[in-house]
Short mmCIF file of C-alpha atoms in Angstrom, two decimals:
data_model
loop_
_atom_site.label_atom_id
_atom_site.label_comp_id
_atom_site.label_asym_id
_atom_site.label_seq_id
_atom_site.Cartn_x
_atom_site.Cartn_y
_atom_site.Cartn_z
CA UNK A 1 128.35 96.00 51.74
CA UNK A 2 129.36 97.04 55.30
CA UNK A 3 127.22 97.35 58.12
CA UNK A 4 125.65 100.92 58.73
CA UNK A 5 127.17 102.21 62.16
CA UNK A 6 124.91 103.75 64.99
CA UNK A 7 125.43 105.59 67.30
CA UNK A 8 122.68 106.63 70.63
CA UNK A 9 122.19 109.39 72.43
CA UNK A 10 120.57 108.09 75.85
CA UNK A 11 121.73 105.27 77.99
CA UNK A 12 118.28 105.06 79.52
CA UNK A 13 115.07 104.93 76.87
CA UNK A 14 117.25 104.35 73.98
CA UNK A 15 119.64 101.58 75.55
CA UNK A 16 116.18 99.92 76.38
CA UNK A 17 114.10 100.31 73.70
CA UNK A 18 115.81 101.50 70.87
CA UNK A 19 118.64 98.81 71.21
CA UNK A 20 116.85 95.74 70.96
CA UNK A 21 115.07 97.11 67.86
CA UNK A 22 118.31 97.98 66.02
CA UNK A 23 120.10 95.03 66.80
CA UNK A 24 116.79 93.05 65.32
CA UNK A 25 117.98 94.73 61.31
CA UNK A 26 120.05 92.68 59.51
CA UNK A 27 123.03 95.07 57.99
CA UNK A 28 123.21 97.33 61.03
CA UNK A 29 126.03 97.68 63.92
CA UNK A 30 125.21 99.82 66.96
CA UNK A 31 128.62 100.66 67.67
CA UNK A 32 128.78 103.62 70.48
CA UNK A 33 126.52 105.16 73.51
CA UNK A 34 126.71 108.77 74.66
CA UNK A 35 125.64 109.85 77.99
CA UNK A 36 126.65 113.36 79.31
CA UNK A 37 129.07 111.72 81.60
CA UNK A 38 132.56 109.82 80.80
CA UNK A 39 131.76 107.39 83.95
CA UNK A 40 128.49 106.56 82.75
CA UNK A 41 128.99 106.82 79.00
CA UNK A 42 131.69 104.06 79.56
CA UNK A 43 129.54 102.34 82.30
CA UNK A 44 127.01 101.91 79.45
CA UNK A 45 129.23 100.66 77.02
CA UNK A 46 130.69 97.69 79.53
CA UNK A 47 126.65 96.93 80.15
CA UNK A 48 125.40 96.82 76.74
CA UNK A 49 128.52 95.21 75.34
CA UNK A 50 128.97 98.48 72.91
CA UNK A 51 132.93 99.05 71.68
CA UNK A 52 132.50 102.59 71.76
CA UNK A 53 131.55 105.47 74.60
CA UNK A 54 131.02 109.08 73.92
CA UNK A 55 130.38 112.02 76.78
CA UNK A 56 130.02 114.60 73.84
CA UNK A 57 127.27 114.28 71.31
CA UNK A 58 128.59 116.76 69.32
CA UNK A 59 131.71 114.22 68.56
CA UNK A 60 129.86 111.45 67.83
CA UNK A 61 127.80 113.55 65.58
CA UNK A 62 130.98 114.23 63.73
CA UNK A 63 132.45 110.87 63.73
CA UNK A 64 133.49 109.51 60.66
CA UNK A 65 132.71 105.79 61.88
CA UNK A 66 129.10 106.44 62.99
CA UNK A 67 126.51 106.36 59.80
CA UNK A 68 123.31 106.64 61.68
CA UNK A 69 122.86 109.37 65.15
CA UNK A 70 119.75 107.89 67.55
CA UNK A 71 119.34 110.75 69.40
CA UNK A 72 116.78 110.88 72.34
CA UNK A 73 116.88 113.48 75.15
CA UNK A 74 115.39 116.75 75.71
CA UNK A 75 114.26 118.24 72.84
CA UNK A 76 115.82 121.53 73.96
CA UNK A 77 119.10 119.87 74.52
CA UNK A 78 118.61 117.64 71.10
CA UNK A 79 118.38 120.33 68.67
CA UNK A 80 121.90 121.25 68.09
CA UNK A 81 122.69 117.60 68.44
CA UNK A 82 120.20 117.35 65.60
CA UNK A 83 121.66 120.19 63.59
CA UNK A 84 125.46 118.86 64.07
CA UNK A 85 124.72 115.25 62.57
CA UNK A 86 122.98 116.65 59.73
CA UNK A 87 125.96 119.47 58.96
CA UNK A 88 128.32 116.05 59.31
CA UNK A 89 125.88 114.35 56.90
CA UNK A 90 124.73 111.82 59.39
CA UNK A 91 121.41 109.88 58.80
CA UNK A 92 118.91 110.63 61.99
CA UNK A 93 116.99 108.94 64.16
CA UNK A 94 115.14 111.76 66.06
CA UNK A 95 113.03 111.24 69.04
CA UNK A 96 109.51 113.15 69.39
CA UNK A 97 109.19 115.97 69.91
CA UNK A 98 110.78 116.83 66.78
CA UNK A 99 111.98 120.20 67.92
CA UNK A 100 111.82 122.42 71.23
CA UNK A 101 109.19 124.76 68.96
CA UNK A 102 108.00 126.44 65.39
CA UNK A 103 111.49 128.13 65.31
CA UNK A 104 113.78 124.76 66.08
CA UNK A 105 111.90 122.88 63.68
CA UNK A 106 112.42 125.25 60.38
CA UNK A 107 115.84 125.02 61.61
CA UNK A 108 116.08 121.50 61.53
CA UNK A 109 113.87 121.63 58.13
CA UNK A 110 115.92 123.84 56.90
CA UNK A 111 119.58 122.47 57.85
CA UNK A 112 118.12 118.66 56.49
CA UNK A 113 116.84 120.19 52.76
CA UNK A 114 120.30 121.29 52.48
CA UNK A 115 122.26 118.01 52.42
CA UNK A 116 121.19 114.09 51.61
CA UNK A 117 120.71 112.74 54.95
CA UNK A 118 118.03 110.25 55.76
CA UNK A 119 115.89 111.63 58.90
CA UNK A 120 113.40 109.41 60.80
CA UNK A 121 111.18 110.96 63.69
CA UNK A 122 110.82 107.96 66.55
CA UNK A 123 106.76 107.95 66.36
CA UNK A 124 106.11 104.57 65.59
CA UNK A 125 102.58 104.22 65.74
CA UNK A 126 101.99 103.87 62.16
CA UNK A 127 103.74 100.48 62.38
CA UNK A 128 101.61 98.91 65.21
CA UNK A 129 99.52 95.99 63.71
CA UNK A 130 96.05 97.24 64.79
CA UNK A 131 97.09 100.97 62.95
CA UNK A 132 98.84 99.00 59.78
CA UNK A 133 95.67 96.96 59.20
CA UNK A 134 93.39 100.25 60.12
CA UNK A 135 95.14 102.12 57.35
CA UNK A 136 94.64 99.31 55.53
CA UNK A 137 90.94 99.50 55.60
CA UNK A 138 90.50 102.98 55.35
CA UNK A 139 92.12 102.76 51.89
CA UNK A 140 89.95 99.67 51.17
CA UNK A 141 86.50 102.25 51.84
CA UNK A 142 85.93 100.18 54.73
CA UNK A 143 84.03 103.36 56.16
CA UNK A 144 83.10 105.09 53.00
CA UNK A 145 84.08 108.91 53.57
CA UNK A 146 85.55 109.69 56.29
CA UNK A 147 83.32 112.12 58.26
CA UNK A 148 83.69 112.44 61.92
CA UNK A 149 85.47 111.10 64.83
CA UNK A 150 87.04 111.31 68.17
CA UNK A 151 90.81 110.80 69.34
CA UNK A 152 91.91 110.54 73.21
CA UNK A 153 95.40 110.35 74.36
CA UNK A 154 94.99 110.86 77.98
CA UNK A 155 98.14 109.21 80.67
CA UNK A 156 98.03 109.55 84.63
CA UNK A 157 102.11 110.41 84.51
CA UNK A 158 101.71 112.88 87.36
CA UNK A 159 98.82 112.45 89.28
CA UNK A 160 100.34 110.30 91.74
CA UNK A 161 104.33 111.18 91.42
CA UNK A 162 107.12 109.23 92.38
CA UNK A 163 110.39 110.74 92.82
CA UNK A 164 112.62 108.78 91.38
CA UNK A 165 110.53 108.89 87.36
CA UNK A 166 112.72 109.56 84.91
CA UNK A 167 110.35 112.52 83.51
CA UNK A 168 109.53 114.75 85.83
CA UNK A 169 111.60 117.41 84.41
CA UNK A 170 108.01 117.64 82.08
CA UNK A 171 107.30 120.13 84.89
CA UNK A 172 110.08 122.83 83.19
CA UNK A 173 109.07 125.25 81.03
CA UNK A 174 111.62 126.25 78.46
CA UNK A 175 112.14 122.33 77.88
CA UNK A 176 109.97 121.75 74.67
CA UNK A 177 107.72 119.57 76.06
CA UNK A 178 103.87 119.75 77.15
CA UNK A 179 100.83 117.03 77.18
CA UNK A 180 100.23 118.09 73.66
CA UNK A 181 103.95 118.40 72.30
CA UNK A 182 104.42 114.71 73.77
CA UNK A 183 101.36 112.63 73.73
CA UNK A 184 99.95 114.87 70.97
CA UNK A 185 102.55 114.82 68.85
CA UNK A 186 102.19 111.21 68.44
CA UNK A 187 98.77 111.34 67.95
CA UNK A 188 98.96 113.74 64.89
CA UNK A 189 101.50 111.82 63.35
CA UNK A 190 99.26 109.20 63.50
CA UNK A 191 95.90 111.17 62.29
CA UNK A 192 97.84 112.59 59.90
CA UNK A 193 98.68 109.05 58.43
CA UNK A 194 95.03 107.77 58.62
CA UNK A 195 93.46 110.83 57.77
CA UNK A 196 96.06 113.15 55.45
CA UNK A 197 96.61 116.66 55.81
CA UNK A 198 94.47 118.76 58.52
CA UNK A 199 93.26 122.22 56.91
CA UNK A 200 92.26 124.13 60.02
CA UNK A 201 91.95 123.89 63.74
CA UNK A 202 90.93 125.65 66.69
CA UNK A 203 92.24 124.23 70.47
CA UNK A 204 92.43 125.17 74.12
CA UNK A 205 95.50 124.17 75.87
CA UNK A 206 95.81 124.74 79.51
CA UNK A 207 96.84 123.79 82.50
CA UNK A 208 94.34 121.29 85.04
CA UNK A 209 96.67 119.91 87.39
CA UNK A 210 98.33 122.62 89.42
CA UNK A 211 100.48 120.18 91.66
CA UNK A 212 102.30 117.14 91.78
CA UNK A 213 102.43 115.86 95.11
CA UNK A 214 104.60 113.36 96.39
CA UNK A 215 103.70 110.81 99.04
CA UNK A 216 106.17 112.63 101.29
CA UNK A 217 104.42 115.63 101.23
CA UNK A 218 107.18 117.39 98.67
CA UNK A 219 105.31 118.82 95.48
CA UNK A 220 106.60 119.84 92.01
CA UNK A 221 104.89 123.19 90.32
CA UNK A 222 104.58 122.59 86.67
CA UNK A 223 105.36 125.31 84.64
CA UNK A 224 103.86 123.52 81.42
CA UNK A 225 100.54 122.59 80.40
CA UNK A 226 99.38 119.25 80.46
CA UNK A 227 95.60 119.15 78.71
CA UNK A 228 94.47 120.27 75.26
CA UNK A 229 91.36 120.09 73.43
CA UNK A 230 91.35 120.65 69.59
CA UNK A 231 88.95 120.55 66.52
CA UNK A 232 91.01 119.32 63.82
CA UNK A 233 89.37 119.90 60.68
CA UNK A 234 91.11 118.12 57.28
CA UNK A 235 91.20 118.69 54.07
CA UNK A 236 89.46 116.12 53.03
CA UNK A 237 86.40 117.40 54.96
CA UNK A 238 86.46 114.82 58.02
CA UNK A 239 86.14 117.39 61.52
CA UNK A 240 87.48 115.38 64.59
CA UNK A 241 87.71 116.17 67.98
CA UNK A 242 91.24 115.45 69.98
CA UNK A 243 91.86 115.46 73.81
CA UNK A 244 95.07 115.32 74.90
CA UNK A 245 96.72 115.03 78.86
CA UNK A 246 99.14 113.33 81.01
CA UNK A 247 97.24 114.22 83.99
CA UNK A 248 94.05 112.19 83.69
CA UNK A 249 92.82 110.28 86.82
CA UNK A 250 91.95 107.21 85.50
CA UNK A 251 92.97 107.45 82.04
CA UNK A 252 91.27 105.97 79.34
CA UNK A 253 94.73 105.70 77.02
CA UNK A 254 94.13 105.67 73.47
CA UNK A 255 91.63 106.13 71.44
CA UNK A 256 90.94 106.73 67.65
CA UNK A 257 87.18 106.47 66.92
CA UNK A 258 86.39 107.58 62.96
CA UNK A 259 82.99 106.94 61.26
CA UNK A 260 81.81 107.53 57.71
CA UNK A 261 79.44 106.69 55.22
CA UNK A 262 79.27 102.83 55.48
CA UNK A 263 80.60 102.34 58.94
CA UNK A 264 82.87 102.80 62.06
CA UNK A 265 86.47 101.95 63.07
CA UNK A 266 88.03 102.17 66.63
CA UNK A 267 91.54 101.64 67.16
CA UNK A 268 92.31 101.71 71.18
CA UNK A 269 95.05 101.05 73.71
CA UNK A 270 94.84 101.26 77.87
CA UNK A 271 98.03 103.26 77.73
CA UNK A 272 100.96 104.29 75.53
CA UNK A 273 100.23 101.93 72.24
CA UNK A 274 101.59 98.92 71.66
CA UNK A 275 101.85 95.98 69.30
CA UNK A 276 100.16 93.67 71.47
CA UNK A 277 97.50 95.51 73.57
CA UNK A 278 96.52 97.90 70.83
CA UNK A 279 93.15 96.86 69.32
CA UNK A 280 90.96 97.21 66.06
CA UNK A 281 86.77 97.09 66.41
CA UNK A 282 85.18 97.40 63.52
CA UNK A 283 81.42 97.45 61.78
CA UNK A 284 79.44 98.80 58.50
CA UNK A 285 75.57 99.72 58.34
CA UNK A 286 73.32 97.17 59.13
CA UNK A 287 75.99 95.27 61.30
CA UNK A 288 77.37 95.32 64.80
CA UNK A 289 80.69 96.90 66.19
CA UNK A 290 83.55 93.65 66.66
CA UNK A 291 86.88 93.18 67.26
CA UNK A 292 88.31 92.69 63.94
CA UNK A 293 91.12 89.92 63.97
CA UNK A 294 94.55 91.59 62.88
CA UNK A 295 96.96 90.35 60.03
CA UNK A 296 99.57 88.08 60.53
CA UNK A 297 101.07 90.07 57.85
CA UNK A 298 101.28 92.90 60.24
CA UNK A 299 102.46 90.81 63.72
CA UNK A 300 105.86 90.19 62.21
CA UNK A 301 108.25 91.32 59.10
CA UNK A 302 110.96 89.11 56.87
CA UNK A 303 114.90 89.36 58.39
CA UNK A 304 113.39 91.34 61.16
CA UNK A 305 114.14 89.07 64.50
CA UNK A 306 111.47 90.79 66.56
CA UNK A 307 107.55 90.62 66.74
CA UNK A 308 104.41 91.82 67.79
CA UNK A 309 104.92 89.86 71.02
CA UNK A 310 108.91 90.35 71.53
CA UNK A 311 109.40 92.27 75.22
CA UNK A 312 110.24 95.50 75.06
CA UNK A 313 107.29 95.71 73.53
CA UNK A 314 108.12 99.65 71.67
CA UNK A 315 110.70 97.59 70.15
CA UNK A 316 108.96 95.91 67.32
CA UNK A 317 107.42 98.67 65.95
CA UNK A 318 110.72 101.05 66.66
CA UNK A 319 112.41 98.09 64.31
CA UNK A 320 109.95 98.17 61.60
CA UNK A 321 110.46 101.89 61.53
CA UNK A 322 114.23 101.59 61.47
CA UNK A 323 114.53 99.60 59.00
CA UNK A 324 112.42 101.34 56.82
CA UNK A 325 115.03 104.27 57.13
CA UNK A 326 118.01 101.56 56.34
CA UNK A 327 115.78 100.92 53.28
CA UNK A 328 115.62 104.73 52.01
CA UNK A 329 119.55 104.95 53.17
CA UNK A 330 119.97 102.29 50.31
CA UNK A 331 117.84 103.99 47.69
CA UNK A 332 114.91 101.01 48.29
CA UNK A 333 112.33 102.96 50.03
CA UNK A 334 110.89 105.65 52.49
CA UNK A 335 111.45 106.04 56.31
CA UNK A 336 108.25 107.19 57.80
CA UNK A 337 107.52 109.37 59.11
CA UNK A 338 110.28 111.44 58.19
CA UNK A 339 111.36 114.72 58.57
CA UNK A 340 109.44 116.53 56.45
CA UNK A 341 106.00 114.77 58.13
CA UNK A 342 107.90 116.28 61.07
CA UNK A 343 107.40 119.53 59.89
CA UNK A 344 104.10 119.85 59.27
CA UNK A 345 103.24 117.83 62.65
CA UNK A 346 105.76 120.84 64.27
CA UNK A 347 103.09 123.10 62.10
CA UNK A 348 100.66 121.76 63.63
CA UNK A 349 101.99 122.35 66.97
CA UNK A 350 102.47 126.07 66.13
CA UNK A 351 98.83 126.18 65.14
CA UNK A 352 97.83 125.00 68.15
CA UNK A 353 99.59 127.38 70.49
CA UNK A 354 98.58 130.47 68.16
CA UNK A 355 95.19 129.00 68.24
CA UNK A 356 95.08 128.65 72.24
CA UNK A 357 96.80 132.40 72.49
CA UNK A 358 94.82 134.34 70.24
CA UNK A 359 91.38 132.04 71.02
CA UNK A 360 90.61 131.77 67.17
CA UNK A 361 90.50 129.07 64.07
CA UNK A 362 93.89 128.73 62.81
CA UNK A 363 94.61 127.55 58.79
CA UNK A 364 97.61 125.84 58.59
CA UNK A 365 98.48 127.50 55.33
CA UNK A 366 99.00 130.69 57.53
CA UNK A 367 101.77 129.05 59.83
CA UNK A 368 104.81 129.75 58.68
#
């Protein structure tokens, strides 16, 4: 069998991260970059030792030598690339956000019902050790029912600035992107797969930091918002409060804190998540809250030449992830989360905003 061929949208985050992690599957080639440039798509290539440059995503997308399309920019600028690869019948590897908004993602929905294509969103969380063996224990009525909880993702991206940061086009409206489109997008995918479906919610999502100032005096104006708070209430009766911002002084990372009828479990992180500094506490009535030792099962996976403690450290997870999506290309398995988790976390979204604009509980069975 040959190798699958991949091709990646993004010199910068994906030649990085996403890389390292394919190049860890056994049975895949990456075979091409694409930047928006001929002198740096071919600068790219030369650096990461890649045969292949593209300055035109909507080529590679239609390339008959490229089986898999990792594409990560803007999601306003991704979601025709997104559209093209799945009209050529590429597999996708699409970064989060899924989709610039509600309308973008039925159109992705919509345009990957219609063919066979594999399509993986890049929110990786699920596969972190401490969230693998937290699932794990959740379906082992480590807590009993689920009943209430708390989860924080709150980043300092802006509060200080620096010029040359790769993201402060988060400021532009019109882009697809906000504090609870990025950070909280991640965070529902990964409520969704501890907790299951979410049945209602109300939120607030505004704007707190009016500036970012740089040291030279020069400021940005954001145009998007960058702090929501949301009561997400599920289906299976657990109510949770969320917080989400990338302008918190101070921030206290990640955070998700669930109790239930026999005890507690706290997954948390300083920052962004990651295989190594992501931890699991852990205690049942009558006992004390303690760090709960993860897995070795989780720290590391067979023909996968990564780990929990291989530098970048997105890469292991990204790489579990990945080659759960080679799995499902090959009819032996699921990628996850896939697209249509992506819907429903775009849903989500949607019921957020409408639930922000009109000030009012929102059922998700009404978003459509």
């Amino acid at each position: 069998m040959r190798p699958l061929r991949v091709g990646i949208v993004s010199a910068a985050w994906g030649a990085f991260a996403h890389l390292p992690a394919w190049r860890a599957i056994p049975g895949v080639d990456v075979t091409a970059i694409c930047t928006s440039r001929e002198e740096t798509a071919r600068a790219a290539a030369d650096r990461l030792n890649l045969p292949r440059a593209f300055w035109n995503a909507a080529e590679m997308c239609a390339d008959p030598d490229i089986d898999i399309v990792d594409l990560g920019t803007r999601p306003s600028v991704r979601l025709p690339m997104v559209l093209a690869a799945l009209a050529n019948g590429k597999h996708v590897y699409n970064a989060s956000p899924h989709a610039p908004d509600w309308a973008g993602a039925k159109a992705i929905d919509a345009a990957w019902r219609a063919g066979t294509s594999i399509g993986v969103v890049d929110a990786f969380s699920q596969w972190l050790p401490a969230h693998a063996q937290m699932k794990a224990m959740l379906d082992a009525d480590y807590i009993g029912s689920p009943l209430g909880g708390t989860c924080h993702f709150n980043l300092s991206l802006f509060n200080s600035p620096v010029k040359q940061f790769p993201y402060n086009w988060f400021a532009q409206s019109g882009q697809g992107v906000s504090a609870v489109r990025n950070n909280g997008s991640h965070a529902l995918y990964m409520l969704r797969q501890l907790f299951g479906p979410v049945a209602e919610l109300v939120a607030d999502d505004s704007q707190i930091l009016r500036a970012w100032r740089f040291p030279d005096g020069d400021a940005i104006t954001p145009e998007t918002n960058d702090f929501a708070n949301v009561i997400l209430r599920f289906e299976s009766g657990l109510t949770m409060q969320m917080q989400i911002s990338w302008s918190m002084a101070l921030h206290d990372g990640w955070l998700a804190d669930v109790f239930g009828s026999k005890g507690r479990l706290v997954a948390s992180s300083p920052t962004f998540p990651t295989a190594r500094d992501c931890t699991l506490r852990g205690g049942q009535l009558g006992g004390e809250l303690q760090e709960i030792a993860i897995s070795d099962r989780y720290k590391s996976a067979p023909g996968i030449a990564l780990d929990w403690q291989s530098e970048p450290q997105p890469s292991y997870p990204m790489a579990l992830s990945m080659h759960a999506m080679v799995e499902a290309i090959h009819g032996r398995g699921a990628g996850a989360p896939d697209f249509a988790e992506a819907l429903e976390v775009e849903r989500l979204q949607e019921a957020i905003r409408l639930s922000s604009e009109t000030r009012r509980w929102v059922r998700l069975a009404d978003v459509n």
